Coordinates of C-alpha atoms and ligand atoms in Angstrom, one line a residue:
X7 CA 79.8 102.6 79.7
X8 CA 82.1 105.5 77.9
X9 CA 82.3 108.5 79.6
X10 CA 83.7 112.1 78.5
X11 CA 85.0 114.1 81.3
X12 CA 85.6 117.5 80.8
X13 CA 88.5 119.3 83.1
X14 CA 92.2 119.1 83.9
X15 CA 93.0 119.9 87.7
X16 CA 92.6 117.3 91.3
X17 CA 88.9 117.1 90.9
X18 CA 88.6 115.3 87.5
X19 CA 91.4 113.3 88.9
X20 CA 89.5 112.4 91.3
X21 CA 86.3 111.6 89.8
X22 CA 88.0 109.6 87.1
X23 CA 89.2 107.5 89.8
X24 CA 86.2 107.2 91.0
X25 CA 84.1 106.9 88.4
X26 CA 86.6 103.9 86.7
X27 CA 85.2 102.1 90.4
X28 CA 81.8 101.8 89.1
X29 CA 80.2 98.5 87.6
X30 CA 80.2 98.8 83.7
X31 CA 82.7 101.4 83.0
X32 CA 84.7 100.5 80.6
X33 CA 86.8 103.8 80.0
X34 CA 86.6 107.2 81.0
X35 CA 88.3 110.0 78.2
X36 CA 89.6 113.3 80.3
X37 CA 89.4 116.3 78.3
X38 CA 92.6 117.5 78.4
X39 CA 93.3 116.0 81.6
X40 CA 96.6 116.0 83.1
X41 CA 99.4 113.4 83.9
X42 CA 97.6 112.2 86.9
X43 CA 94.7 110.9 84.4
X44 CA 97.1 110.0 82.0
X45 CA 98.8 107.7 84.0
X46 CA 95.0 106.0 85.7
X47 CA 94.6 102.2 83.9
X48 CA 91.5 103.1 82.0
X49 CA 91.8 106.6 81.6
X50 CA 92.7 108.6 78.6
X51 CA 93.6 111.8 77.8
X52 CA 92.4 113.7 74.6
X53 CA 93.8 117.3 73.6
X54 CA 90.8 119.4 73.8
X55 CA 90.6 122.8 75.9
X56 CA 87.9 123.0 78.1
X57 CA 86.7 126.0 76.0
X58 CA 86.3 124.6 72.9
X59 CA 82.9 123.0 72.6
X60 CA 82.3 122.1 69.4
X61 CA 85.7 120.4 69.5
X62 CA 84.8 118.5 73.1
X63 CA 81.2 117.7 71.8
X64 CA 82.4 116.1 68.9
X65 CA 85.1 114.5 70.7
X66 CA 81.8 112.9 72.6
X67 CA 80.2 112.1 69.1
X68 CA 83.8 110.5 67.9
X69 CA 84.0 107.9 71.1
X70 CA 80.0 107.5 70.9
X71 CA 79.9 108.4 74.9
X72 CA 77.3 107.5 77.0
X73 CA 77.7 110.4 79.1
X74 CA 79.8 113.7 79.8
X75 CA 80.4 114.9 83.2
X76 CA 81.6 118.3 82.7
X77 CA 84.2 119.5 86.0
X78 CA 85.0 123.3 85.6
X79 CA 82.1 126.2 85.3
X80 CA 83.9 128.0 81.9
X81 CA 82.6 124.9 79.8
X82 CA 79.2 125.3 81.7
X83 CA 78.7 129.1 81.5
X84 CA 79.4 128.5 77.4
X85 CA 76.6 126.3 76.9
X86 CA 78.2 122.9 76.9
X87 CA 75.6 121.0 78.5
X88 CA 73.0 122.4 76.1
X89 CA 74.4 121.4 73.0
X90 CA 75.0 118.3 74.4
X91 CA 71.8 117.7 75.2
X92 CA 71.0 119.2 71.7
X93 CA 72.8 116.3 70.3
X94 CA 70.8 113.5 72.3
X95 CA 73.8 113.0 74.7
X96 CA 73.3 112.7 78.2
X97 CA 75.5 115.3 80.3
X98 CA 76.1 115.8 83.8
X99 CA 76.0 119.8 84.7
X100 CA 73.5 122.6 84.1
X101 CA 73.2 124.3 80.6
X102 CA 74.7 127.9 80.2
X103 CA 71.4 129.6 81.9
X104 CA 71.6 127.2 85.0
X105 CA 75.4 128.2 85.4
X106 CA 74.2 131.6 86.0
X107 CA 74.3 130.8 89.7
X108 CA 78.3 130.8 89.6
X109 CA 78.7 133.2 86.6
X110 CA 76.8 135.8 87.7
X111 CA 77.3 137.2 91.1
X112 CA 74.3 139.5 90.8
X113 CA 71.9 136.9 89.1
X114 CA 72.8 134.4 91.9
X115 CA 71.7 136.9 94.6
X116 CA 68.6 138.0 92.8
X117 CA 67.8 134.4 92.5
X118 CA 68.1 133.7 96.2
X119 CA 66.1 137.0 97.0
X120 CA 63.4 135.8 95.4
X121 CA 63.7 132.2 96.8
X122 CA 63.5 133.6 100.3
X123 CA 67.4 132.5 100.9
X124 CA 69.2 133.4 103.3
X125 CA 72.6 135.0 101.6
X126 CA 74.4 138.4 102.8
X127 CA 73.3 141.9 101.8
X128 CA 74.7 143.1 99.0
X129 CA 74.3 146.6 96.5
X130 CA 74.9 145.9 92.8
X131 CA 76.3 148.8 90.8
X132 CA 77.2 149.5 87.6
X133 CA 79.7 152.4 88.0
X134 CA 82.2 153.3 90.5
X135 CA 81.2 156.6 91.5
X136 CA 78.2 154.9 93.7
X137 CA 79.6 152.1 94.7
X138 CA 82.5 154.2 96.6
X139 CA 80.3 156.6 98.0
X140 CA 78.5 153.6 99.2
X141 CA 81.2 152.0 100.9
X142 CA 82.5 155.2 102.6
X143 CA 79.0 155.5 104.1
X144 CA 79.1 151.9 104.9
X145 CA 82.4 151.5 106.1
X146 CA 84.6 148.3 106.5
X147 CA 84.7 145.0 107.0
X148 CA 83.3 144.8 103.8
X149 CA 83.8 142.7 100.6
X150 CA 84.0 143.9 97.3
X151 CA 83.0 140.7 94.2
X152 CA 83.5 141.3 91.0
X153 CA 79.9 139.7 89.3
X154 CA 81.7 137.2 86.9
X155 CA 83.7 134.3 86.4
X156 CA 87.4 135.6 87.6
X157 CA 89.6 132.3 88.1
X158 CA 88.5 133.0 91.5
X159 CA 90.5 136.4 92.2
X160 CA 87.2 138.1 92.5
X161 CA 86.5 138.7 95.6
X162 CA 88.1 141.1 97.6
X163 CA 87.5 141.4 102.2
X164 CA 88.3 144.2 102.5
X165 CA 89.6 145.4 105.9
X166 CA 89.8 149.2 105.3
X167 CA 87.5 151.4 103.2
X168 CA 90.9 152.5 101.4
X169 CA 90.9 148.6 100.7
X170 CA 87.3 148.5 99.1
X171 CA 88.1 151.4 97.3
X172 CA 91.3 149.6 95.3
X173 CA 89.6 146.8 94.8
X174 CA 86.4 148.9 93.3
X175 CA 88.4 150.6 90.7
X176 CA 90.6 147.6 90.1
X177 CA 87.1 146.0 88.9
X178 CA 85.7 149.0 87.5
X179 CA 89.4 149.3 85.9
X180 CA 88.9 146.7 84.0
X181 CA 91.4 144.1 86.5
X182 CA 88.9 141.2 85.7
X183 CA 87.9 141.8 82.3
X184 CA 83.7 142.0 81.5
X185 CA 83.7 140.4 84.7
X186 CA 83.9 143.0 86.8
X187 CA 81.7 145.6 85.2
X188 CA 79.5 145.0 87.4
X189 CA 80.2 145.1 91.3
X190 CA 78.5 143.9 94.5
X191 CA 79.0 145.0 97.8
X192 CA 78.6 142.7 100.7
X193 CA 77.9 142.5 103.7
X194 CA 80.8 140.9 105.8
X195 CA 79.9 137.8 107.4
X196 CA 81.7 135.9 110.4
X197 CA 81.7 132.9 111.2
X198 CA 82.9 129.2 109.9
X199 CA 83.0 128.6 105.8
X200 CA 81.8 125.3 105.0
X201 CA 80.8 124.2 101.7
X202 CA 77.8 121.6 100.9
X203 CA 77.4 120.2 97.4
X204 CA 74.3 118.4 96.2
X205 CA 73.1 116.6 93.1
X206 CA 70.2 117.2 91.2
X207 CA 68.5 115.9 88.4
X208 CA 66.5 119.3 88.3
X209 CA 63.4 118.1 89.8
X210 CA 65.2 115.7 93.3
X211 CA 67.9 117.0 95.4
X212 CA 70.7 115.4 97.4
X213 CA 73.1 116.5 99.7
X214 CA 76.6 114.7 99.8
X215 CA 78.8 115.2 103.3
X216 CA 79.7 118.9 104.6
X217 CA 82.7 119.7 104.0
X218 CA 85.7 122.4 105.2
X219 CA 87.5 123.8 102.6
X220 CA 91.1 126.6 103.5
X221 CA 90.9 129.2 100.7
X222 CA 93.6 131.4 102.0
X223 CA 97.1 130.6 101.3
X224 CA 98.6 131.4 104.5
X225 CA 98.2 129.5 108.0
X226 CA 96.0 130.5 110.1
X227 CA 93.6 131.1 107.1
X228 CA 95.5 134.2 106.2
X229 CA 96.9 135.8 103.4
X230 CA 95.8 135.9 99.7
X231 CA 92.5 133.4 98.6
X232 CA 93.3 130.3 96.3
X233 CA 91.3 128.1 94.7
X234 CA 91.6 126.0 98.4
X235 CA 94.3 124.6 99.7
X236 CA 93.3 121.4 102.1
X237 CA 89.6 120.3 102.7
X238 CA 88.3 117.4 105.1
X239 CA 85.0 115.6 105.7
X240 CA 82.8 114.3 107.5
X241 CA 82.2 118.2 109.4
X242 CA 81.8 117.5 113.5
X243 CA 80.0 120.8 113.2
X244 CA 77.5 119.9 110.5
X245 CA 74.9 117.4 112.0
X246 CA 72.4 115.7 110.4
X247 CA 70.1 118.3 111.5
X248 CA 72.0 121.1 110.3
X249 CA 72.2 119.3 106.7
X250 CA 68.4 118.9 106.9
X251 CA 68.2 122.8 107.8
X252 CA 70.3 123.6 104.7
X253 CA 69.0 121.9 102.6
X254 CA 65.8 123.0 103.2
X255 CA 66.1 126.9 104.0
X256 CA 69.2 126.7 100.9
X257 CA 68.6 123.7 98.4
X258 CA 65.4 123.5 98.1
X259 CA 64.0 126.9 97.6
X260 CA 66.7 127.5 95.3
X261 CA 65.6 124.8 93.0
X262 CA 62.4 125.7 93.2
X263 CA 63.4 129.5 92.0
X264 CA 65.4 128.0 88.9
X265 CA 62.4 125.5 88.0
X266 CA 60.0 128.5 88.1
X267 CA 62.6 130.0 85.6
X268 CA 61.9 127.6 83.4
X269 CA 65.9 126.0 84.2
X270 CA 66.3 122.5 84.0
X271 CA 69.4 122.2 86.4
X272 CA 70.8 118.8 86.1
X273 CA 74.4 118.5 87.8
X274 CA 76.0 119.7 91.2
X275 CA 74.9 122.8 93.1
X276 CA 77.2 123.9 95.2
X277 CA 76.2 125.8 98.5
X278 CA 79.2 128.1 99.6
X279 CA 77.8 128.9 103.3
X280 CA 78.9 130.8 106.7
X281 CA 77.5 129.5 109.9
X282 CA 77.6 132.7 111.6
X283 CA 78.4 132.4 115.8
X284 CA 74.5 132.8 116.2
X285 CA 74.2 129.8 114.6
X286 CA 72.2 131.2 111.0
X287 CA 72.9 129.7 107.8
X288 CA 73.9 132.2 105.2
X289 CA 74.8 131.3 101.0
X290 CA 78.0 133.0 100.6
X291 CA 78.2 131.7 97.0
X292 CA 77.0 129.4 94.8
X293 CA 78.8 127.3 92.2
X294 CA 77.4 125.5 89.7
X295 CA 79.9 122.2 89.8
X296 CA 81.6 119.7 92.2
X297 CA 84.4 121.4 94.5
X298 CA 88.7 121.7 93.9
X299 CA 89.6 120.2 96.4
X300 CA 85.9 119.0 97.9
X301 CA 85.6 116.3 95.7
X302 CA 88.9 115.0 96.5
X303 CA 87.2 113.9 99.9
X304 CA 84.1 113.1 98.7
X305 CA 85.4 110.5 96.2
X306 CA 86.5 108.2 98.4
X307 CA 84.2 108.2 101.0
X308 CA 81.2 107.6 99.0
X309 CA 80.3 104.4 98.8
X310 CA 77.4 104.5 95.9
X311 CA 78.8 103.7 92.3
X312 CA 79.3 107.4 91.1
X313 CA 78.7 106.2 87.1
X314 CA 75.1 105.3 87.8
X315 CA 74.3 108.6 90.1
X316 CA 75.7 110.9 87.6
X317 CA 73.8 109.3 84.7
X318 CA 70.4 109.2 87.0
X319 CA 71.1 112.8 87.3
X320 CA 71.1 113.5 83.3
X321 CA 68.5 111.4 82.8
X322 CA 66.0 113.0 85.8
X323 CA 65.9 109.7 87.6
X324 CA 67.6 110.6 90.6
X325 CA 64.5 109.9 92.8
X326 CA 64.8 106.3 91.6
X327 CA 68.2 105.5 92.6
X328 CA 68.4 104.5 96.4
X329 CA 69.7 106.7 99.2
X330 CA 73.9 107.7 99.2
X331 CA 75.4 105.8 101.0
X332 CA 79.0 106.4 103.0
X333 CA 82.1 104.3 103.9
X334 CA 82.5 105.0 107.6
X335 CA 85.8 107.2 108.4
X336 CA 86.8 110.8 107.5
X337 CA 89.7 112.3 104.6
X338 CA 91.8 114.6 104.5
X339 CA 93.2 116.6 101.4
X340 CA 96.3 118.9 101.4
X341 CA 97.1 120.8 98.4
X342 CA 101.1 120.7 97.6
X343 CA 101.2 124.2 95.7
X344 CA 104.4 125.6 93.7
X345 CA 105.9 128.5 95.6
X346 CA 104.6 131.8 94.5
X347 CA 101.1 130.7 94.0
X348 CA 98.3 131.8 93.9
X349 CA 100.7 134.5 91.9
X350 CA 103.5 134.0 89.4
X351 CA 105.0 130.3 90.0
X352 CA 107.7 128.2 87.8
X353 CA 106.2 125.1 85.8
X354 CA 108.3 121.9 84.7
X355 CA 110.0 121.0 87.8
X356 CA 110.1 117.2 88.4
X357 CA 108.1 115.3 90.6
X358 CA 109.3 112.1 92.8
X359 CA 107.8 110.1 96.0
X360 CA 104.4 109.2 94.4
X361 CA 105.1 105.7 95.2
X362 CA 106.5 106.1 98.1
X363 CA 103.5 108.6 98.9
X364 CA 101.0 105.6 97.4
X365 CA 102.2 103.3 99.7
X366 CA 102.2 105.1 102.3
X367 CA 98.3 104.1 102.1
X368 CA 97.7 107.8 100.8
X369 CA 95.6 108.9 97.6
X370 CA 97.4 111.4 95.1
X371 CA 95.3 113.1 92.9
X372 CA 96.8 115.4 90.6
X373 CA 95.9 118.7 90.1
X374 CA 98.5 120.5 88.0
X375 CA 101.0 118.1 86.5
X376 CA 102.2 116.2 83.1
X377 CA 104.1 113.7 81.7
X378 CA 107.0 115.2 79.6
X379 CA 109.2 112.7 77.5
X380 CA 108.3 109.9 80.2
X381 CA 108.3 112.0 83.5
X382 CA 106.4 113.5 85.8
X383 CA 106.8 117.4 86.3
X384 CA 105.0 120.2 87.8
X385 CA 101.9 122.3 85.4
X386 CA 100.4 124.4 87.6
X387 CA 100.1 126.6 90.9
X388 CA 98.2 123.9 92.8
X389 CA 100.4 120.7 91.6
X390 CA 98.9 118.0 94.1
X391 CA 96.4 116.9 96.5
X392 CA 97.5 114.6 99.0
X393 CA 94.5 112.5 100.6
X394 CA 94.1 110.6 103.6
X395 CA 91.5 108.5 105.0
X396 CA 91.5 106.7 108.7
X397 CA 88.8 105.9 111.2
X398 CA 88.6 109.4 112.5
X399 CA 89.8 113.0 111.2
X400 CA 92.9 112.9 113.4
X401 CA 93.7 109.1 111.7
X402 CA 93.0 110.9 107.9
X403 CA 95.1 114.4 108.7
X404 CA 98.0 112.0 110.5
X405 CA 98.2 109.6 107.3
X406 CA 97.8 112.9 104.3
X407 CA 100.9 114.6 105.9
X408 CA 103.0 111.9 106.3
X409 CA 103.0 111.1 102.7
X410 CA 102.8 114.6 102.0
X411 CA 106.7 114.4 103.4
X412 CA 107.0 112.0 101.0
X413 CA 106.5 113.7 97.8
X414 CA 108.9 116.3 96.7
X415 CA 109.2 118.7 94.2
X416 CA 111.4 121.9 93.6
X417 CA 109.5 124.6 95.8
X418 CA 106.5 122.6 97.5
X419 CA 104.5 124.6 99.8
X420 CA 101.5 123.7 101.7
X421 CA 100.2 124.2 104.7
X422 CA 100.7 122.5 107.8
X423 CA 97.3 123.4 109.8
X424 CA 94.4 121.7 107.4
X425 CA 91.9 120.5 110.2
X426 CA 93.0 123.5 113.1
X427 CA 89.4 124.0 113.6
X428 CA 88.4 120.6 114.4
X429 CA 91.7 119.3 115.2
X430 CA 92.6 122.3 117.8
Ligands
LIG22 P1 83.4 133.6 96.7 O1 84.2 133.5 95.4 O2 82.2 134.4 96.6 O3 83.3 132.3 97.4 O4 84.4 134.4 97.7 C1 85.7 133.9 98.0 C2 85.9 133.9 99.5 O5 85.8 135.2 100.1 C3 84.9 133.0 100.2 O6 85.3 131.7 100.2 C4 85.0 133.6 101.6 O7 86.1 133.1 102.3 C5 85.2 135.1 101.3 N1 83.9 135.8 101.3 C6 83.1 135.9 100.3 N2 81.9 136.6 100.6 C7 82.1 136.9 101.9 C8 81.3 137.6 102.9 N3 80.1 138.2 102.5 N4 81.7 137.7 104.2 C9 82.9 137.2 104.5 N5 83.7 136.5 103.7 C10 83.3 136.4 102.4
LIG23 N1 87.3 124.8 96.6 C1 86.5 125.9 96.2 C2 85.9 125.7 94.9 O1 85.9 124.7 94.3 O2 85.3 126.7 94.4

């Protein structure tokens, strides 16, 4: 099987490596990839931009793929998957309409109203006028999103009313682009963030392992949000019963709401959720792909061949393939970030202990790197994910930051307390 994946950060890393696992793949092309796919035996890289679809599509037609699995939402939300499918090629990922549920804040909570979801209140305006006299009559904690796709700077908690206010007109200012012409305001919701993804073929759902994902940059989840900074899996505090739960009161209905739209969703949904202290379910967000740095952790404890699950999926056979199954054990994934992120940060510094790191029994995917004139330098804000795996959490998180002292390059940050929730 020849496979065209679409993306260039830690997840598609990730999934290439897994993917090149599965029986009968013979290579896997990353679109544009970066040096951590580069350098994977049976991976190659082709110079396409994630928003250029007829060029990606007809990179599929050149290589005569058997499948695309598309990684980021922007290819999504511009209709990759449904030219793809267009041109008889089986993709992995929901067509533009489907990606509505990450693209459009206020379409994603219309969609759970209607499904009976459970999902914070929110107000959807149009102009700022309202939506500030709304929030001075509401007061703070509050959050202030931005409706569309905004590189995940969107989304404002806001501690003050003077701080929902900045970030209203910041929106309204035109901060985030078309993106924020429209606004929500949200209700502000405690509890613990965890994020469960699910396949779907559009008609079968099924969950993959909870998993804990640190957006903030600072310790103590503090400080600015990123695009995450560490994740771990299997959750102690998801059971099997509260799995079932969500995916019933969350999954579930909301396939049901995008099949009575006529959507043929075929790819990840991902359920952004707070379990609030009382023990209720609520969607924070959904996105409409596999998780940055979630997937890092997934990869390599799922024990089913990915290849043949993603290709059930865009063919609608999902409910043929047999159950998921699991290696026993728990990961770990730290992000190594260049300083200044998630604002300005330098690129092109080099990179050194990967060996050392590999060794080490730890998995480095790369999330923002490449290879220039034969070595390895930094590319982006989050430059690595360091994974470990062991028998229990406190095995996976003890093995991940040992090699992550390991691996150096000019200005590595990270955080040192991935895991303080479960690992006290
Ligand atoms: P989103 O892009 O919608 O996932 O929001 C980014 C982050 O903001 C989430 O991961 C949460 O940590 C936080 N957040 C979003 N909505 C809420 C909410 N209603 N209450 C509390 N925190 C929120
Ligand atoms: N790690 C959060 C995300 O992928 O959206």
């Amino acid at each position: 099987m020849k496979i065209l994946l679409v993306g260039n950060g830690g997840r598609e890393h990730a999934l290439a490596w897994k993917l090149l696992q599965s029986p009968g793949v013979e290579v896997v092309f990353c679109a544009p990839g970066n040096g951590g796919t580069q350098t994977l035996a049976g991976c190659e890289n082709l110079a396409v931009a994630v928003e250029d679809i007829a060029g990606l599509v007809a990179a599929a037609q050149d290589r005569s793929v058997d499948l695309v699995v598309v990684g980021p939402e922007v290819p999504l939300a511009l209709g990759l998957a449904d030219v793809c499918r267009a041109q008889g090629i089986p993709v992995f990922g929901p067509g533009r309409q489907g990606a509505q549920v990450e693209a459009s804040k206020a379409w994603a909570k219309a969609l759970m109203m209607e499904a009976g979801v459970p999902t914070a209140q929110a107000q959807i305006f149009r102009e700022p006028g309202p939506a500030e006299a709304f929030v001075r009559r509401q007061g703070a904690p509050v959050v202030i999103k931005a409706d569309g796709l905004a590189a995940g700077k969107g989304v404002t908690v806001a501690r003050t009313v003077e701080e929902a206010l900045g970030a209203i007109r910041g929106a309204f200012g035109g901060l985030f682009g078309q993106a924020g012409e429209t606004v929500l305001v949200e209700e502000y919701l405690e509890g613990e963030e965890i994020s469960l993804l699910a396949l779907t073929d559009g008609r079968t759902i099924q969950p993959l392992l909870a998993v804990q994902d640190h957006k903030r940059i600072g310790e103590g989840d503090t400080g600015a949000n990123t695009g995450g900074m560490g994740t771990y899996c299997p959750l102690p505090q998801v059971d099997d019963r509260l799995r079932q739960k969500i995916t019933t009161q969350v999954l579930e209905p909301t396939l049901r709401a995008l099949q009575e739209r006529g959507i043929d969703y075929r790819g990840v949904l991902y359920a952004g959720l707070m379990i609030t202290p009382g023990g209720q379910i609520k969607v924070i967000e959904f996105n409409c792909r596999f998780g940055d740095p979630e997937t890092q952790v997934l990869m390599p404890l799922l024990a089913t061949p990915l290849a043949d699950l993603l290709l059930a999926c865009a063919e609608q056979r999902l409910d043929r393939q047999p159950p998921l199954a699991w290696h026993p054990g728990a990961a770990a994934c730290v992000i190594l970030a260049a300083a200044g992120y998630p604002g300005a940060y330098q690129r092109g510094g080099p990179i050194t202990g990967l060996a050392a790191a590999a060794a080490a029994g730890a998995l480095v995917f790369h999330s923002g790197t490449q290879v220039q004139a034969g070595n390895l330098v930094t590319d982006g804000g989050r430059v690595l994910g360091v994974t470990g795996q062991g028998p229990d959490l406190r095995a996976a998180f003890q093995s991940a930051y040992q090699a992550v002292d390991l691996v150096h390059f000019a200005g590595k940050y990270y955080r040192r307390d991935i895991g303080h929730r479960v690992l006290g």
